[in-house]
XYZ file of N, CA, C and O in Angstrom:
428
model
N -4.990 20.502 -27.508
C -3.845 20.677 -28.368
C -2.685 19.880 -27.778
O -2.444 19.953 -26.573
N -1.965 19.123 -28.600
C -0.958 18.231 -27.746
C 0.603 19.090 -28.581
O 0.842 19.713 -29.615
N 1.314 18.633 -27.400
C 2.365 19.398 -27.274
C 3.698 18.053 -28.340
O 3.985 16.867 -28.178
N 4.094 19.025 -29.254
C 5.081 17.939 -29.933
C 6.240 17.107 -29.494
O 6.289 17.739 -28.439
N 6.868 16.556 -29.411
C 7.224 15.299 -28.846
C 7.058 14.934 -27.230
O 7.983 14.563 -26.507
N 5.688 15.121 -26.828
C 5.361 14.282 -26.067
C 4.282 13.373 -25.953
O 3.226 13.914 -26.279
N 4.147 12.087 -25.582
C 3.277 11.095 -25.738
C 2.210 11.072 -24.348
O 2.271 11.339 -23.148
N 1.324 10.630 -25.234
C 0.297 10.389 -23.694
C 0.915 9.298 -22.269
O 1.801 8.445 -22.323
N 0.077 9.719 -21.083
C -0.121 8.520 -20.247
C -1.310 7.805 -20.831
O -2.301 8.376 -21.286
N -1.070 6.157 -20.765
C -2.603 5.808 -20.820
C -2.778 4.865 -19.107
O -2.068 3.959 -18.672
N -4.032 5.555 -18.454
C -3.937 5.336 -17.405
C -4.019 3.611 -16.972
O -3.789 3.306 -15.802
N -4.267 2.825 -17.715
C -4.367 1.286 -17.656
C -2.822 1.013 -17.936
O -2.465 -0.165 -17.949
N -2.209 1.663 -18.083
C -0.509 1.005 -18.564
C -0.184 1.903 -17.765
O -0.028 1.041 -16.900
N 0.203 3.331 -16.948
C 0.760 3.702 -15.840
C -0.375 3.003 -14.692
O 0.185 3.528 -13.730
N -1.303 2.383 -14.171
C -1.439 1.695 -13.074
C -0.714 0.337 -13.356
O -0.103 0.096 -12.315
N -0.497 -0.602 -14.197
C 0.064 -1.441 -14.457
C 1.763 -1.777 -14.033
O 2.223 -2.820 -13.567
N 2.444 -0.552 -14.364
C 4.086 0.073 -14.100
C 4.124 0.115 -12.936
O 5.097 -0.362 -12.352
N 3.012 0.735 -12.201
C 2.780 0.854 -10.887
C 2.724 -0.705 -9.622
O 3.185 -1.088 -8.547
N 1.930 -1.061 -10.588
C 1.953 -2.347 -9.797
C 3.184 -3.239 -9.816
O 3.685 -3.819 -8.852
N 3.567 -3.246 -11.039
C 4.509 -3.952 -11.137
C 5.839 -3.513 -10.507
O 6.524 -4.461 -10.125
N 6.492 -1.981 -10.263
C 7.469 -1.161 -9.835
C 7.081 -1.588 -8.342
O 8.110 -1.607 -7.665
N 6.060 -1.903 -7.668
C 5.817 -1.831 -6.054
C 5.939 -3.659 -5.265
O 6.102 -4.019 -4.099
N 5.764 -4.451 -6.586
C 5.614 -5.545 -6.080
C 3.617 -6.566 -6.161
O 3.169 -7.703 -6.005
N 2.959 -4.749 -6.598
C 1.601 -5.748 -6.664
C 0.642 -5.528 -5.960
O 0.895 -6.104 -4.902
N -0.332 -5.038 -5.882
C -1.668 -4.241 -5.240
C -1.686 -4.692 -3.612
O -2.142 -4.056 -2.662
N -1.068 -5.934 -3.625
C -1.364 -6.640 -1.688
C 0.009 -6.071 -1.264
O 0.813 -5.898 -2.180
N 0.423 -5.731 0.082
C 1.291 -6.174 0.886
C 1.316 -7.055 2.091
O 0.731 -6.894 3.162
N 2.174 -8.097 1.677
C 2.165 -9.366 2.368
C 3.253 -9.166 3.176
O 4.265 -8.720 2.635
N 3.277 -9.472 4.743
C 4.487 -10.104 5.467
C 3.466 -10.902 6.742
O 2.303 -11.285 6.876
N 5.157 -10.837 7.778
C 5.043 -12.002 8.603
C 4.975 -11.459 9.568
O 5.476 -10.348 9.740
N 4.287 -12.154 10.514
C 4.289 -11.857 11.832
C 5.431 -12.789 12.599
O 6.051 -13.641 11.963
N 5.670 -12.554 14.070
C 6.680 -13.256 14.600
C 6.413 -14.844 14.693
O 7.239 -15.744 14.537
N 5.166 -14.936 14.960
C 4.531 -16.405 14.693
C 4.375 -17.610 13.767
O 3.905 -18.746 13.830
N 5.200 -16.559 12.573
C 4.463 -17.212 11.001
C 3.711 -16.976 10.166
O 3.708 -17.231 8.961
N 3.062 -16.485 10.787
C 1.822 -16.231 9.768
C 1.689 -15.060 8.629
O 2.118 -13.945 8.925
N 1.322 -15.195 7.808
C 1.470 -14.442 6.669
C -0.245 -13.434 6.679
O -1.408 -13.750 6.928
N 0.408 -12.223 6.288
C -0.447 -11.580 6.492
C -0.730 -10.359 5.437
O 0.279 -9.849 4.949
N -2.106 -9.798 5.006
C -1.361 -8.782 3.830
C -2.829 -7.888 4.191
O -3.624 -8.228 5.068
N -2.979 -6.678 3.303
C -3.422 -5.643 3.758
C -3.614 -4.809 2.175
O -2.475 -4.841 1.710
N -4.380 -4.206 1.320
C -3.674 -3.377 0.151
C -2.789 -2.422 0.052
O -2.687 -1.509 0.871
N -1.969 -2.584 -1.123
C -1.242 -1.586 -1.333
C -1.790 0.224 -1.060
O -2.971 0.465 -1.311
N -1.114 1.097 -0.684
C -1.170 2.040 -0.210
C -1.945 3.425 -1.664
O -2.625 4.451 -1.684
N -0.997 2.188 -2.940
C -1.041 2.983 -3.526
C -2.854 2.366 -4.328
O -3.456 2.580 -5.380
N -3.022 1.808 -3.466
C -4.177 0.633 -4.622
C -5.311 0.579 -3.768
O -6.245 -0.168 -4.061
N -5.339 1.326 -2.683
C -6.579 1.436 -1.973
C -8.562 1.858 -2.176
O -8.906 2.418 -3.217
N -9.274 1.629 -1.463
C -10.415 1.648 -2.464
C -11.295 2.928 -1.303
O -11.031 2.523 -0.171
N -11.926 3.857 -1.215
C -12.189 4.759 -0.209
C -12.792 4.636 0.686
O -13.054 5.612 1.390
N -13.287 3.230 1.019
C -14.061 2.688 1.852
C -12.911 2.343 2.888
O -13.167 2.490 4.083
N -11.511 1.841 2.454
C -10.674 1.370 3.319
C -10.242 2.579 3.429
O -10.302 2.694 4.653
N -9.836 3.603 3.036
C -8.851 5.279 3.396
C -9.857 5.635 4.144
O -9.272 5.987 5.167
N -11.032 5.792 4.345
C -11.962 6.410 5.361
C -11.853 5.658 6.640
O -11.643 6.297 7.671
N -11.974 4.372 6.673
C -11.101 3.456 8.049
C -10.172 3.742 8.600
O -10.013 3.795 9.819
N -9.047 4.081 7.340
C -8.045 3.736 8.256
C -7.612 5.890 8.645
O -7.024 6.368 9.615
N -8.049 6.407 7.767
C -7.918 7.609 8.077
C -8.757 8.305 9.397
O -8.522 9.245 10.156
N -9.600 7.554 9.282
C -10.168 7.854 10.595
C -10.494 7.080 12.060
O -11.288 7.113 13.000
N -9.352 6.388 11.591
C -9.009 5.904 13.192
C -8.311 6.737 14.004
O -7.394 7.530 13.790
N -9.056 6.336 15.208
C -8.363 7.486 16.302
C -7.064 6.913 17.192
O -6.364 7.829 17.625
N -6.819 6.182 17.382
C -5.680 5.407 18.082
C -4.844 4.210 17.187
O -5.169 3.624 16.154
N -3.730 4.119 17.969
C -3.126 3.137 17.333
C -3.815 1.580 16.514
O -3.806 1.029 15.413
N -4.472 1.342 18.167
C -5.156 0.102 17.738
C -6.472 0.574 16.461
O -6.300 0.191 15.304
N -7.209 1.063 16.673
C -8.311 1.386 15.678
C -7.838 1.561 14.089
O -8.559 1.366 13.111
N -6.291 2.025 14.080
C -5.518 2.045 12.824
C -4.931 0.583 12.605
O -4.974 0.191 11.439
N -4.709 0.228 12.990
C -4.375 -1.410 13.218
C -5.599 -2.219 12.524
O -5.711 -2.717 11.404
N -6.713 -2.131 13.949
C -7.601 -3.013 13.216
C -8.227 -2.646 11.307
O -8.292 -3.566 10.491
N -8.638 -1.059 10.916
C -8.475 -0.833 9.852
C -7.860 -1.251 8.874
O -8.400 -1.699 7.862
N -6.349 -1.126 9.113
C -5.667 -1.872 8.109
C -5.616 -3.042 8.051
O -5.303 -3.447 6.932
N -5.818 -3.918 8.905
C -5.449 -5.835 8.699
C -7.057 -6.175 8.792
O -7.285 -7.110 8.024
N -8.038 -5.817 9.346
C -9.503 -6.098 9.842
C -9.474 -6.825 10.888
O -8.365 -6.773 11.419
N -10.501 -7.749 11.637
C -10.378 -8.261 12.651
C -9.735 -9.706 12.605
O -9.114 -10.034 13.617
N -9.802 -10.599 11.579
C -9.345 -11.713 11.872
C -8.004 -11.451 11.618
O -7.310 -11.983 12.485
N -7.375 -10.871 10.815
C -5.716 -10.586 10.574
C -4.905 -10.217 12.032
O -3.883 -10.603 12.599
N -6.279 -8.977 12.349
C -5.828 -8.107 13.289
C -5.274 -9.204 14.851
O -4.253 -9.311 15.530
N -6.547 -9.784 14.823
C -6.015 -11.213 16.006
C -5.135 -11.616 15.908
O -4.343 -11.583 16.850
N -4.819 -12.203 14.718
C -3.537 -13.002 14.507
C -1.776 -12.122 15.217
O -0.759 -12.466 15.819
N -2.452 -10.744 14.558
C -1.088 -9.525 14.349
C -0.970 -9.486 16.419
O 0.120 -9.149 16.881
N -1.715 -9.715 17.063
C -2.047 -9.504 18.431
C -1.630 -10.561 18.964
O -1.135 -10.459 20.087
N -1.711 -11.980 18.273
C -1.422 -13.074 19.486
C 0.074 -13.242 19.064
O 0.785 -13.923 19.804
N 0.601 -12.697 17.972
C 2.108 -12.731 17.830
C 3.024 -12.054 19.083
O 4.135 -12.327 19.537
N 1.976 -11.010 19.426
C 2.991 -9.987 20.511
C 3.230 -8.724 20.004
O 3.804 -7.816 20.607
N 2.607 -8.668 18.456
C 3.123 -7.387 18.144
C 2.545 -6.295 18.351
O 1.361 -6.383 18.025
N 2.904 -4.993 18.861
C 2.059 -3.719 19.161
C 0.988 -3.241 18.159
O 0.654 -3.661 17.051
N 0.680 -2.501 18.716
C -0.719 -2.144 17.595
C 0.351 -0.644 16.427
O 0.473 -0.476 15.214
N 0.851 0.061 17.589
C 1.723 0.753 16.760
C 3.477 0.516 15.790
O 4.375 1.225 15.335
N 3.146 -0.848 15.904
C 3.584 -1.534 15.308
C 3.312 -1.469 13.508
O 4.000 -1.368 12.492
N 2.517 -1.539 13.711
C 1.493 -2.004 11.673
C 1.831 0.260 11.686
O 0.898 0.731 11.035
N 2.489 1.072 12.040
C 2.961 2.060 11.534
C 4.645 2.394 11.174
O 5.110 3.242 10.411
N 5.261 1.499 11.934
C 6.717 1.369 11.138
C 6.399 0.442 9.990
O 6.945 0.672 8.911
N 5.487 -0.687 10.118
C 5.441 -1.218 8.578
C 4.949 -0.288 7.340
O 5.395 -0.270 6.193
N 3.823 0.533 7.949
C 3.301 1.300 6.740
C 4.430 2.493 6.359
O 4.576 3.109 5.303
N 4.940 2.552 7.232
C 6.415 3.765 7.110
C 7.524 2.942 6.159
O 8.031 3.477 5.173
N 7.783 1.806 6.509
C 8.517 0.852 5.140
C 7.639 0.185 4.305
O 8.109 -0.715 3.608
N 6.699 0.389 4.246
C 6.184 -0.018 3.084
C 6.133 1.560 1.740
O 6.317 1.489 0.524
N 5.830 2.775 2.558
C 5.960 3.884 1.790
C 7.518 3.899 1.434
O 7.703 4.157 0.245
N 8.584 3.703 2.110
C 9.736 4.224 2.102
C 10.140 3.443 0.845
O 10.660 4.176 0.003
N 10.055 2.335 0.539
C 9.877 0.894 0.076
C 9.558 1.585 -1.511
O 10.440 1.787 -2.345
N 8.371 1.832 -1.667
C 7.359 2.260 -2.592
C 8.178 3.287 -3.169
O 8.815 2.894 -4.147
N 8.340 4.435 -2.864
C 9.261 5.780 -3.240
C 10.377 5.654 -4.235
O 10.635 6.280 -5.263
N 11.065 4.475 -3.508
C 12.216 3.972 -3.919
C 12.443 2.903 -5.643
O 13.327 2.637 -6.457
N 11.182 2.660 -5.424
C 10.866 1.769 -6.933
C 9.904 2.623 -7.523
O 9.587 2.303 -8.669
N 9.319 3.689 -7.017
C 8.578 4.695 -7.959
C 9.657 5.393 -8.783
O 9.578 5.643 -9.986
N 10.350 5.584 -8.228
C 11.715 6.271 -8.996
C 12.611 5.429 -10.071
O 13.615 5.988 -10.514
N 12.299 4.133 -10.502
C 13.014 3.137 -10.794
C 12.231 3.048 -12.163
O 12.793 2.615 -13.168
N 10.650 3.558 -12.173
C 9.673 2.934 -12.918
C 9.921 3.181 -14.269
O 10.681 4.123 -14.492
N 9.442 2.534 -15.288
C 9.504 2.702 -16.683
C 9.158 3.897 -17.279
O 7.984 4.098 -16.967
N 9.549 4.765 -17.949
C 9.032 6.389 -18.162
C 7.851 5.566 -19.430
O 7.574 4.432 -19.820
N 7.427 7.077 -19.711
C 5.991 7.087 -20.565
C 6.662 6.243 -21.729
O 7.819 6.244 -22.150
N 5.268 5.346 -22.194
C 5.107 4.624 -23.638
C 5.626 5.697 -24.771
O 5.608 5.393 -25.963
């Protein structure tokens, strides 16, 4: 029974708002070196990668999870800590929140 003046979600047009409100399924930045580097969105993840990275036990093991090993090298010969790639995922959520709130309401 649908409730009168309200409209559906259709879930292919709220993941769409989504992507578009966040910037886009990858997150890309830089390391101190240059190099460009990206990882999926938090919100766009697939459960093969949330079981990685959720079940890493240390910094580094969360590290390598999220970037994999050749990223992960790169993220390492820059200098940057392994608990490092967790203030990014902390601004990348903080980031996210902030344009979730911004997003286009229902069709």
């Amino acid at each position: 029974m649908s409730k009168p003046n309200r409209k559906r979600y259709k879930l292919s047009e709220v993941k769409q708002q989504m992507t578009e409100a966040v910037g886009g399924d990858q997150v890309e930045f830089e390391t101190d070196n240059g190099d460009i580097l990206t990882f999926p969105h938090p919100l766009f993840t697939d459960q093969e990668w949330d079981e990685k990275v959720d079940g890493a036990e240390n910094p580094r093991d969360k590290a390598l999870a999220i970037l994999g090993e050749e990223q992960y090298a790169k993220y390492a010969a820059a200098g940057h800590k392994d608990g490092d790639i967790g203030l990014l995922m902390l601004a990348v959520q903080q980031d996210m929140q902030g344009q979730i709130k911004r997003r286009p309401t229902r069709s």
